[in-house]
Short mmCIF file of C-alpha atoms and ligand atoms in Angstrom, two decimals:
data_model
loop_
_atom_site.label_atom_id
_atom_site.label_comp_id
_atom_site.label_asym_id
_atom_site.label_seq_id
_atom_site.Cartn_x
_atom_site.Cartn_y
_atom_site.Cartn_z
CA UNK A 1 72.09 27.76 24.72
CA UNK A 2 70.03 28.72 27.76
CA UNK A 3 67.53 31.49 27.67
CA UNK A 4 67.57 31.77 23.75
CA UNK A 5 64.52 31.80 22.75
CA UNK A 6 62.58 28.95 20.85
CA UNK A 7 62.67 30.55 17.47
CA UNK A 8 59.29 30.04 15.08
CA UNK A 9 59.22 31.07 11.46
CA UNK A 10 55.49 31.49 9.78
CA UNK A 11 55.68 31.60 5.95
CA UNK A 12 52.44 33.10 4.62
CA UNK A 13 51.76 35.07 1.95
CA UNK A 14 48.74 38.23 1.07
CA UNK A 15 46.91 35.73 -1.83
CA UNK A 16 43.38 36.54 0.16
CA UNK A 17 43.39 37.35 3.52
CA UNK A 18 43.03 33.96 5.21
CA UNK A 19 46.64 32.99 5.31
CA UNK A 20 47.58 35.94 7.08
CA UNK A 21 44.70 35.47 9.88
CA UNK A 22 45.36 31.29 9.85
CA UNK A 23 49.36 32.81 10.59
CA UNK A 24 48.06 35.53 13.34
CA UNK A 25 45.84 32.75 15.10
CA UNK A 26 49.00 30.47 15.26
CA UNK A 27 51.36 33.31 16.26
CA UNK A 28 49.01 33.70 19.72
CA UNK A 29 48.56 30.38 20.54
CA UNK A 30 52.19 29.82 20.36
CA UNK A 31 53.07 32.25 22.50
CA UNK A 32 50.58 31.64 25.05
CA UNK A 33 51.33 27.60 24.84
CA UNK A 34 55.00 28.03 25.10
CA UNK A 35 56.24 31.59 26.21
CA UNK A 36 59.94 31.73 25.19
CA UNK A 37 58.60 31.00 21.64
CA UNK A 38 59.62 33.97 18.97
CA UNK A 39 57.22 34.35 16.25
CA UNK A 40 58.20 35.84 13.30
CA UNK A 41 55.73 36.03 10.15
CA UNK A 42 56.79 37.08 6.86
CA UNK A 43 55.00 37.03 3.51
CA UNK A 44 57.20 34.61 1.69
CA UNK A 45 56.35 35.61 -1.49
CA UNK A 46 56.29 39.34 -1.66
CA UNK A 47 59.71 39.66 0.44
CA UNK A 48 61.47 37.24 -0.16
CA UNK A 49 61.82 36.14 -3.49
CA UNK A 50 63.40 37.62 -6.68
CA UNK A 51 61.75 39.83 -8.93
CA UNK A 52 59.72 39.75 -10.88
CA UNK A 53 57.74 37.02 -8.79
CA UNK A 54 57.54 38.90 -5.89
CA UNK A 55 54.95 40.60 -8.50
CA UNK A 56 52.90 37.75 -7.84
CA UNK A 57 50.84 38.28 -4.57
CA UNK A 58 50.19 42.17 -5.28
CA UNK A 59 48.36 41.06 -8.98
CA UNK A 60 46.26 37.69 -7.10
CA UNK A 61 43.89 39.31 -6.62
CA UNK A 62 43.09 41.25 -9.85
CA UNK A 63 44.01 37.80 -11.85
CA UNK A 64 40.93 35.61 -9.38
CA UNK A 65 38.55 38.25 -9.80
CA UNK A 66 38.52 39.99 -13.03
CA UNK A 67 39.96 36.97 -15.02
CA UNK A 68 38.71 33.50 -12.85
CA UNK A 69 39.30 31.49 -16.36
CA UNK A 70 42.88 32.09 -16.45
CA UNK A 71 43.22 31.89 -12.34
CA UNK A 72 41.80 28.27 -13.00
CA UNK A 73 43.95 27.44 -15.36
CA UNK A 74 47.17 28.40 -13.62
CA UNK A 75 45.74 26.68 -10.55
CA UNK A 76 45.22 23.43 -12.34
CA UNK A 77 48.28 23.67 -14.26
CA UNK A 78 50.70 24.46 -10.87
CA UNK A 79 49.01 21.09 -9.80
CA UNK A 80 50.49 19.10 -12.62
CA UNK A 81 54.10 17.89 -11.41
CA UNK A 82 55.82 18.26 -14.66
CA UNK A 83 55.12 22.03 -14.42
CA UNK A 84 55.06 22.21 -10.77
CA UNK A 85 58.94 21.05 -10.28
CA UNK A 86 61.26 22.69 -13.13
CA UNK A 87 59.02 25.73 -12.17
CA UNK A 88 59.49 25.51 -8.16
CA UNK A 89 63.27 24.89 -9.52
CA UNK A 90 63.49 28.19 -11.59
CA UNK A 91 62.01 30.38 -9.22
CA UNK A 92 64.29 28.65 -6.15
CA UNK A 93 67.62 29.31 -7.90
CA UNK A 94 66.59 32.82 -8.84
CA UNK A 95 65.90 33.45 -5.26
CA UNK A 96 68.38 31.20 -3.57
CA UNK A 97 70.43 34.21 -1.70
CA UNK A 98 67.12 35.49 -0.28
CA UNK A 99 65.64 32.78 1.04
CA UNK A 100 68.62 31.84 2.29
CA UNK A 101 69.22 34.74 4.17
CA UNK A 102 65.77 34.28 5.39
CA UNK A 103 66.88 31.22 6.90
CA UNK A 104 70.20 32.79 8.04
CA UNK A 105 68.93 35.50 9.94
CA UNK A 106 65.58 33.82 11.34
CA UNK A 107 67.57 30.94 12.63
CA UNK A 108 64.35 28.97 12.80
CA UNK A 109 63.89 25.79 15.76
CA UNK A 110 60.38 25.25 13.58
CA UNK A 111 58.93 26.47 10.48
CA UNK A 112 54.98 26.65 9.69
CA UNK A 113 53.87 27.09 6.58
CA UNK A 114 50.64 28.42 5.78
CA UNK A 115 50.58 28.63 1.99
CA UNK A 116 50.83 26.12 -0.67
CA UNK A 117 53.24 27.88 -2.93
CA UNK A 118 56.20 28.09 0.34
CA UNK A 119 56.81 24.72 0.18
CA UNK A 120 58.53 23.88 -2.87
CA UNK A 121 60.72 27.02 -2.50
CA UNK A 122 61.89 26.56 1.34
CA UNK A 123 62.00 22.63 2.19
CA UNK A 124 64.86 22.04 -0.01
CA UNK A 125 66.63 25.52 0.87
CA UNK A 126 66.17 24.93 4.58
CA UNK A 127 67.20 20.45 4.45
CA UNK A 128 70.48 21.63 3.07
CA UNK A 129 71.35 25.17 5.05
CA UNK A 130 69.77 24.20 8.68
CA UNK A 131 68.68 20.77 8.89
CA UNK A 132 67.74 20.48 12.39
CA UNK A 133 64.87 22.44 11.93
CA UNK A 134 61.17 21.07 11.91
CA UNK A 135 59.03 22.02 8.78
CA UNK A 136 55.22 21.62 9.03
CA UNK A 137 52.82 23.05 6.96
CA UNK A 138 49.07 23.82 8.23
CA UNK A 139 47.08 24.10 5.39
CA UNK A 140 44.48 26.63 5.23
CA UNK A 141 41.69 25.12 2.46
CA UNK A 142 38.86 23.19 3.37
CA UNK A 143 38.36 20.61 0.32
CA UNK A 144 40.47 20.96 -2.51
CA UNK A 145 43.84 20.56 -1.18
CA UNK A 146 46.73 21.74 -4.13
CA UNK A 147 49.31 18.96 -4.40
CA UNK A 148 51.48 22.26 -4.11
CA UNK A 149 50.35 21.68 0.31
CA UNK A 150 51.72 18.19 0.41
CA UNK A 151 55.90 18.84 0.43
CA UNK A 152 57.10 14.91 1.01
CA UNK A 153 59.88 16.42 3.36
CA UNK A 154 56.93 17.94 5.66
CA UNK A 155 57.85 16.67 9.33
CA UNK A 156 53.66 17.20 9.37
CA UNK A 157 51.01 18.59 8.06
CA UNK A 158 47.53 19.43 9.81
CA UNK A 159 44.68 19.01 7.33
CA UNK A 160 41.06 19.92 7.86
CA UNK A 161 39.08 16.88 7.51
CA UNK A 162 39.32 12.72 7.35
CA UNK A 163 38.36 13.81 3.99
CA UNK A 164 41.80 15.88 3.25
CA UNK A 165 44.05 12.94 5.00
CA UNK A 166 42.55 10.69 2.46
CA UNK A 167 44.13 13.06 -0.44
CA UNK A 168 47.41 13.39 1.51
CA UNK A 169 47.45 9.89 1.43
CA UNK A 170 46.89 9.21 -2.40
CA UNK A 171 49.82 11.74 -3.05
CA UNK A 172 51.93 9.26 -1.05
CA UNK A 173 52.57 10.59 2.58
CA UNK A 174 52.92 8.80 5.24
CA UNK A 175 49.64 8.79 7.61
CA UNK A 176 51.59 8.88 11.06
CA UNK A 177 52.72 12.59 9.49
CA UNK A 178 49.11 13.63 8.85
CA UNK A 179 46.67 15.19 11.46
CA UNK A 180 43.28 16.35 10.91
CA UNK A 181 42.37 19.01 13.53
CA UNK A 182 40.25 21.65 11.28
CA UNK A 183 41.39 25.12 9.97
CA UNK A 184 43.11 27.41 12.47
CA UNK A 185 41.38 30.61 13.28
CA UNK A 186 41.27 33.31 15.97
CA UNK A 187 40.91 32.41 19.43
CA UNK A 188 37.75 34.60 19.83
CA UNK A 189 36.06 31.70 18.32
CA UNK A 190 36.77 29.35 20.93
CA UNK A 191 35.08 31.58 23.92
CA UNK A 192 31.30 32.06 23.59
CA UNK A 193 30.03 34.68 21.77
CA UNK A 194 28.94 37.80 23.60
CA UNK A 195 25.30 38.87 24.09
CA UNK A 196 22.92 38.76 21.01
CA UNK A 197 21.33 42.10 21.80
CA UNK A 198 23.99 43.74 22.21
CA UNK A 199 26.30 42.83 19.72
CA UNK A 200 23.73 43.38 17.41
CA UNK A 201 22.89 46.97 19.46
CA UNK A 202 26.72 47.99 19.16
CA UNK A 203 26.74 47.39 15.32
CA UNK A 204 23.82 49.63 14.92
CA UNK A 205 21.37 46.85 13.83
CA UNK A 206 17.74 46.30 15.34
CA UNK A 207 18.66 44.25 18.81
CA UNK A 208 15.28 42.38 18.02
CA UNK A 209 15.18 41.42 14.53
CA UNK A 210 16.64 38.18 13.55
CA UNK A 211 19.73 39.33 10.78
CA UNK A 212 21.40 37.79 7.72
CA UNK A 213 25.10 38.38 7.28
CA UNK A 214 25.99 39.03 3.75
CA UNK A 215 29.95 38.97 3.63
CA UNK A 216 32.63 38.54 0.62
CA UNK A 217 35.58 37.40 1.94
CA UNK A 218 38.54 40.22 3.45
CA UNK A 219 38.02 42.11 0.40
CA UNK A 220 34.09 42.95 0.41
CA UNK A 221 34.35 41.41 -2.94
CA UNK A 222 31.42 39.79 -5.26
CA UNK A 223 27.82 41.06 -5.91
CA UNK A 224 27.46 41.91 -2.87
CA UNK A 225 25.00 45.15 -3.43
CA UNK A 226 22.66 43.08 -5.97
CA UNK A 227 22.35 40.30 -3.34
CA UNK A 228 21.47 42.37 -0.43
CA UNK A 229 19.21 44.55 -3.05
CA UNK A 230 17.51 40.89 -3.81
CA UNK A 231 17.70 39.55 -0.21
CA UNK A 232 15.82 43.29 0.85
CA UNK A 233 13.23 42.94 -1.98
CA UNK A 234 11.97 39.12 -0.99
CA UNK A 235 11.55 40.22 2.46
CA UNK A 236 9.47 43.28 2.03
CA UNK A 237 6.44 42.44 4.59
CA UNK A 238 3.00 42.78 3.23
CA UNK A 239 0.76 45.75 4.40
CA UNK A 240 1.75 47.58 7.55
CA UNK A 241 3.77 44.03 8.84
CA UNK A 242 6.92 44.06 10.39
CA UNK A 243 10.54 42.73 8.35
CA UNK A 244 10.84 39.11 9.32
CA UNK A 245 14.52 40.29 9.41
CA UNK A 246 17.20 42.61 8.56
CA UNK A 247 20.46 42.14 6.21
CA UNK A 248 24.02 43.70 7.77
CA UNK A 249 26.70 43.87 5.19
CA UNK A 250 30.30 43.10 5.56
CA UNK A 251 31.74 45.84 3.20
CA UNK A 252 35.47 45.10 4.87
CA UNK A 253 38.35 47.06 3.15
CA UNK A 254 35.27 48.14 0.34
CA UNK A 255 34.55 51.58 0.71
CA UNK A 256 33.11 51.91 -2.29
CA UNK A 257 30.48 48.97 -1.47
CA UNK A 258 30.34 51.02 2.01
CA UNK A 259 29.13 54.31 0.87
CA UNK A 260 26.85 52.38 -2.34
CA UNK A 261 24.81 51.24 -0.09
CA UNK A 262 24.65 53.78 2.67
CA UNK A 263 23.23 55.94 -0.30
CA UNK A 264 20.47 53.95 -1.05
CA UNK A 265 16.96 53.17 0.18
CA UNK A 266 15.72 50.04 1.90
CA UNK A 267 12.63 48.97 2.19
CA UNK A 268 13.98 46.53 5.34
CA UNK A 269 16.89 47.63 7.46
CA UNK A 270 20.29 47.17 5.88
CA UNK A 271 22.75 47.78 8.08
CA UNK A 272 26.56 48.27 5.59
CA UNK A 273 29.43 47.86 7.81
CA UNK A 274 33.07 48.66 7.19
CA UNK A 275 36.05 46.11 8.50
CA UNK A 276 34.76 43.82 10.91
CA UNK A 277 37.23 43.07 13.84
CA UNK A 278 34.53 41.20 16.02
CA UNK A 279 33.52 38.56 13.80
CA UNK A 280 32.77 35.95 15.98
CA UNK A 281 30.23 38.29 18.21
CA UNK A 282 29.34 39.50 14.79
CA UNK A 283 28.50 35.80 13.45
CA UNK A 284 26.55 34.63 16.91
CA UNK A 285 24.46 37.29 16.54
CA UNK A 286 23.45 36.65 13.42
CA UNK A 287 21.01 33.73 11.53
CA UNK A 288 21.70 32.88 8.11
CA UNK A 289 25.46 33.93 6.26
CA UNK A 290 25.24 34.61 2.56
CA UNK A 291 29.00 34.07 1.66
CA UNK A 292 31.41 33.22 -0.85
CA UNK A 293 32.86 30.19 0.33
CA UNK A 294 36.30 31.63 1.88
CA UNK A 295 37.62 28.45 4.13
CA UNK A 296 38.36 30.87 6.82
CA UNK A 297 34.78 32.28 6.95
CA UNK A 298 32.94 28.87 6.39
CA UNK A 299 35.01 27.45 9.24
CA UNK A 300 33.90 30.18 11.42
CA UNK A 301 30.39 30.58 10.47
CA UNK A 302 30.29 26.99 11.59
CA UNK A 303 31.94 27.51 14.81
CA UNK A 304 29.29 29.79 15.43
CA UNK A 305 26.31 27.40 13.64
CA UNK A 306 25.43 29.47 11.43
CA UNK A 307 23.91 28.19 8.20
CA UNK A 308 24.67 29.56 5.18
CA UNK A 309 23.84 30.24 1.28
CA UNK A 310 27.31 30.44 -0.77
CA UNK A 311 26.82 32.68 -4.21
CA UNK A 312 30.25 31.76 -5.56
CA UNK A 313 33.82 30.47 -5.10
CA UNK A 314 37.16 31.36 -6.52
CA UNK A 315 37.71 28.17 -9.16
CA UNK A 316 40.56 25.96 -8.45
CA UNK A 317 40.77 26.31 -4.28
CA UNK A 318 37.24 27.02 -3.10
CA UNK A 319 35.30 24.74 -5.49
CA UNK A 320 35.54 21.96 -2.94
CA UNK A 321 34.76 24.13 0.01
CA UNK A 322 31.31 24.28 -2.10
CA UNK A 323 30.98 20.41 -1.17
CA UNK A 324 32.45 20.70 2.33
CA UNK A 325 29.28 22.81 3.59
CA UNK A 326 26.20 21.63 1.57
CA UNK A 327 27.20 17.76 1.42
CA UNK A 328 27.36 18.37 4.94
CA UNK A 329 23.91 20.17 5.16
CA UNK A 330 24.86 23.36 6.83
CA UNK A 331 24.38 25.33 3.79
CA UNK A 332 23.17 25.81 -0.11
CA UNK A 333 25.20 27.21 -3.00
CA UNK A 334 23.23 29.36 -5.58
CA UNK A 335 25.02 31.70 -8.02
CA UNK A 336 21.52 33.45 -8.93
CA UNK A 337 20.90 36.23 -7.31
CA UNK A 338 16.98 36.85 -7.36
CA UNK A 339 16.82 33.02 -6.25
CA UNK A 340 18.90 33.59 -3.86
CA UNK A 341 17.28 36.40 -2.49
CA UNK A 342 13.95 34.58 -2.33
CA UNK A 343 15.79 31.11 -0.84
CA UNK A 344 17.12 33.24 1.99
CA UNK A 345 13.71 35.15 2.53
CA UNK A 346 12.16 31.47 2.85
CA UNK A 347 14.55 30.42 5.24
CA UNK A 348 14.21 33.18 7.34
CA UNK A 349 9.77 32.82 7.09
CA UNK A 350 8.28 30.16 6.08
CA UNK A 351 11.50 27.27 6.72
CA UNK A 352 12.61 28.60 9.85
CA UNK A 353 12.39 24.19 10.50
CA UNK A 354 15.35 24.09 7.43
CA UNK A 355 17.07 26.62 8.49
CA UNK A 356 17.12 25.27 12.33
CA UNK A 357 18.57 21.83 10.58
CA UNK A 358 20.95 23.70 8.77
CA UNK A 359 22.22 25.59 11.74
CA UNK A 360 22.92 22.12 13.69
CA UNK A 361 24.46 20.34 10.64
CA UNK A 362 26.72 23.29 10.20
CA UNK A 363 27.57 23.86 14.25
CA UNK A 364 28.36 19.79 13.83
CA UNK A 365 31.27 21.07 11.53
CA UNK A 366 32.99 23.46 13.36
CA UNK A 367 36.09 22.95 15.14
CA UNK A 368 36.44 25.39 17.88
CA UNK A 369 39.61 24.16 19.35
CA UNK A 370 41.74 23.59 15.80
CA UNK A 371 44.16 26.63 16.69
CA UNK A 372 44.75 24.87 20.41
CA UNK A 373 45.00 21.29 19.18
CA UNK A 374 47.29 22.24 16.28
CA UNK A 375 49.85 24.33 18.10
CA UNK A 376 49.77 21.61 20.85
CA UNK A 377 50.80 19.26 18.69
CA UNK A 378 53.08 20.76 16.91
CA UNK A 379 54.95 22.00 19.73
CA UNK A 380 54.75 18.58 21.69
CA UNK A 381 56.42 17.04 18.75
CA UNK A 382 59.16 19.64 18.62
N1 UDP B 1 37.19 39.13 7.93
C1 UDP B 1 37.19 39.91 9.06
N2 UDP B 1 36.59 41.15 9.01
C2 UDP B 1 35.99 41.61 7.89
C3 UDP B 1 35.98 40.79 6.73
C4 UDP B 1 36.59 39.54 6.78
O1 UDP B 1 37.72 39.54 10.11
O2 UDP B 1 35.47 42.72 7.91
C5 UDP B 1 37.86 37.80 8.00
C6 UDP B 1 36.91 36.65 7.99
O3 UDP B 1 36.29 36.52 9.25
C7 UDP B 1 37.85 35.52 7.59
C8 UDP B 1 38.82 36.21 6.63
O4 UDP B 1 38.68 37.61 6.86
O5 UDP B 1 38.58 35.08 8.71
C9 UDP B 1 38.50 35.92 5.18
O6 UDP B 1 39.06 34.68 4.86
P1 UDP B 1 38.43 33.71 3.77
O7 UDP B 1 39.30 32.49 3.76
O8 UDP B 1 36.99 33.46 4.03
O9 UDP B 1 38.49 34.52 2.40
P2 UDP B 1 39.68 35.31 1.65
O10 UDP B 1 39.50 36.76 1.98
O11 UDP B 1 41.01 34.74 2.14
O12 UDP B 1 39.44 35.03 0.20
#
């Protein structure tokens, strides 16, 4: 009917913090691509399924940190069809009145999906109660792509990379479904980033002194106080020198981390800072990004060419995200923390040539106009 709106449903879930900024990045492109759109975002998992694996987002992240063994094993186990299915199965019956009064009361023209774990509990739920509706699914990894992404009944599905079409493929969809546009994330990172100076000025860091981000994902998480305490200690200047550069911390929603290191003494500035909402400034002011590799931060730190050193990944998901960045050249992965410290320290002195070669090869893999191209796409096929 006329002047109803053109009703989008975004199924995400709080496993990490990237799915919820991928679904925020799509929300505002859709609306400022196609006005009468209604976005509404829910967290699939937590809401709207049965107990007790609603459960299941609120423990993720004490299972991938303090016991990464038995996260990999659950993540290479969900890939496995003849767990995947009777599972997906289980948890869909036990949920059925939910999720269809999910449907029922979203009325949804289009559904996104965001998450790999959606799919299997929505496409058959929404093919039998509202048909006409479009189900795509954007996924949000950069490498490893969990056959859990790749529903059959997906009307599309924007991947990454050639790379991730080429695994789409293999698991049997068809390629005229499949788009490879990048990872979709906040529009800031298609403008330029603002002045170097003062970004760096209004985050309290040294507007002269080239800067290494050290960041763990939305949570702050990882040794992040050893690394910048390693990082600080290979770049102590001999004599009276100057730093070759200073280290600004991305505690996020850490406050622990926060006040650690605001307590302690540096013998180069350290600059700790809390929740970052100006990332992209943040990242074009700065040189080098010592990172676990989170796809949502790797994709922006190459928006912004920045190279990077990765100290670790969450197994199962982020392993191939590993490859994605130093097959590519924009970056190095080392667990070890004192070698780490002295490879950035390097980088940052004596191979400022690497680290220039870096910076282009990882600026080559950005994709500042995913969120645009995606949301164009999806809404000129709807
Ligand atoms: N982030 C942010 N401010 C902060 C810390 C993190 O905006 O203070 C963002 C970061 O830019 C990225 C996301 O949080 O977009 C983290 O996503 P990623 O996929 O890298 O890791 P996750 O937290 O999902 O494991």
């Amino acid at each position: 009917p006329a002047g109803r709106p053109f009703q989008v449903l975004i199924l995400m879930s709080r496993t990490g913090g990237g799915h919820l900024a991928s679904a925020r990045a799509l929300e505002a492109e859709l609306v400022r691509q196609r006005p009468d759109c209604k976005v509404t975002i829910v967290d699939m998992l937590t809401d709207h399924l049965a107990f007790p694996f609603s459960r299941m987002p609120a423990t993720y992240d004490t299972v991938v940190n303090r016991t990464p063994r038995v996260w990999h094993a659950m993540w290479r186990m969900t890939a496995l069809s003849p767990v995947a299915r009777p599972t997906a199965a289980v948890v869909r019956r036990l949920s059925r009145a939910r999720l269809e009064a999910l449907v029922r009361t979203t009325q949804p023209d289009l559904v996104i999906s965001v998450h790999p774990l959606v799919n299997d509990l929505m496409v058959p739920v929404l093919r039998r109660i509202a048909p006409h509706s479009r189900y795509v699914t954007v996924v949000t990894d950069l490498g490893g792509i969990h056959p859990s992404w790749l529903h059959r009944q997906n009307d599309a599905v924007y991947l990454p990379t050639p790379k991730a079409i080429d695994i789409a493929l293999r698991r049997g969809l068809s390629r005229e479904r499949l788009h490879a546009l990048g990872l979709p994330v906040r529009a800031d990172f298609a403008r330029a980033p603002a002045d170097r100076a003062e970004t760096r000025r209004a985050f309290g860091l040294d507007p002269d002194l080239p800067a290494i981000l050290v960041m763990g994902g939305g949570g702050g998480i990882g040794p992040i106080a050893a690394i910048a305490e390693a990082i600080s200690a290979a770049l102590v200047p001999a004599g009276n020198a100057s730093p070759a550069a200073q280290v600004a911390v991305v505690c996020a929603g850490n406050a622990k981390l926060k006040a650690e290191l605001d307590a302690s003494w540096w013998p180069i500035p350290v600059t700790a800072l809390g929740y970052v909402d100006r990332m992209s400034d943040l990242m074009g002011a700065c040189d080098l990004l010592v990172t676990k590799a989170g796809p949502g931060t790797i994709a922006e730190a190459s928006i912004r060419g920045l190279p990077m050193i990765l100290y670790g990944y969450i197994p199962g998901q982020e392993a191939a995200n590993v490859d994605h960045v130093v097959d590519a050249g924009a970056g190095l992965f080392e667990p070890d923390v004192h070698r780490l410290g002295a490879e950035a320290a390097r980088l940052m002195t004596t191979e400022r040539e690497r680290l220039a070669a870096m910076a282009e090869a990882s600026r080559r893999l950005g994709r500042p106009e995913a969120t645009r191209e995606i949301v164009a796409s999806i809404l000129g096929a709807a």
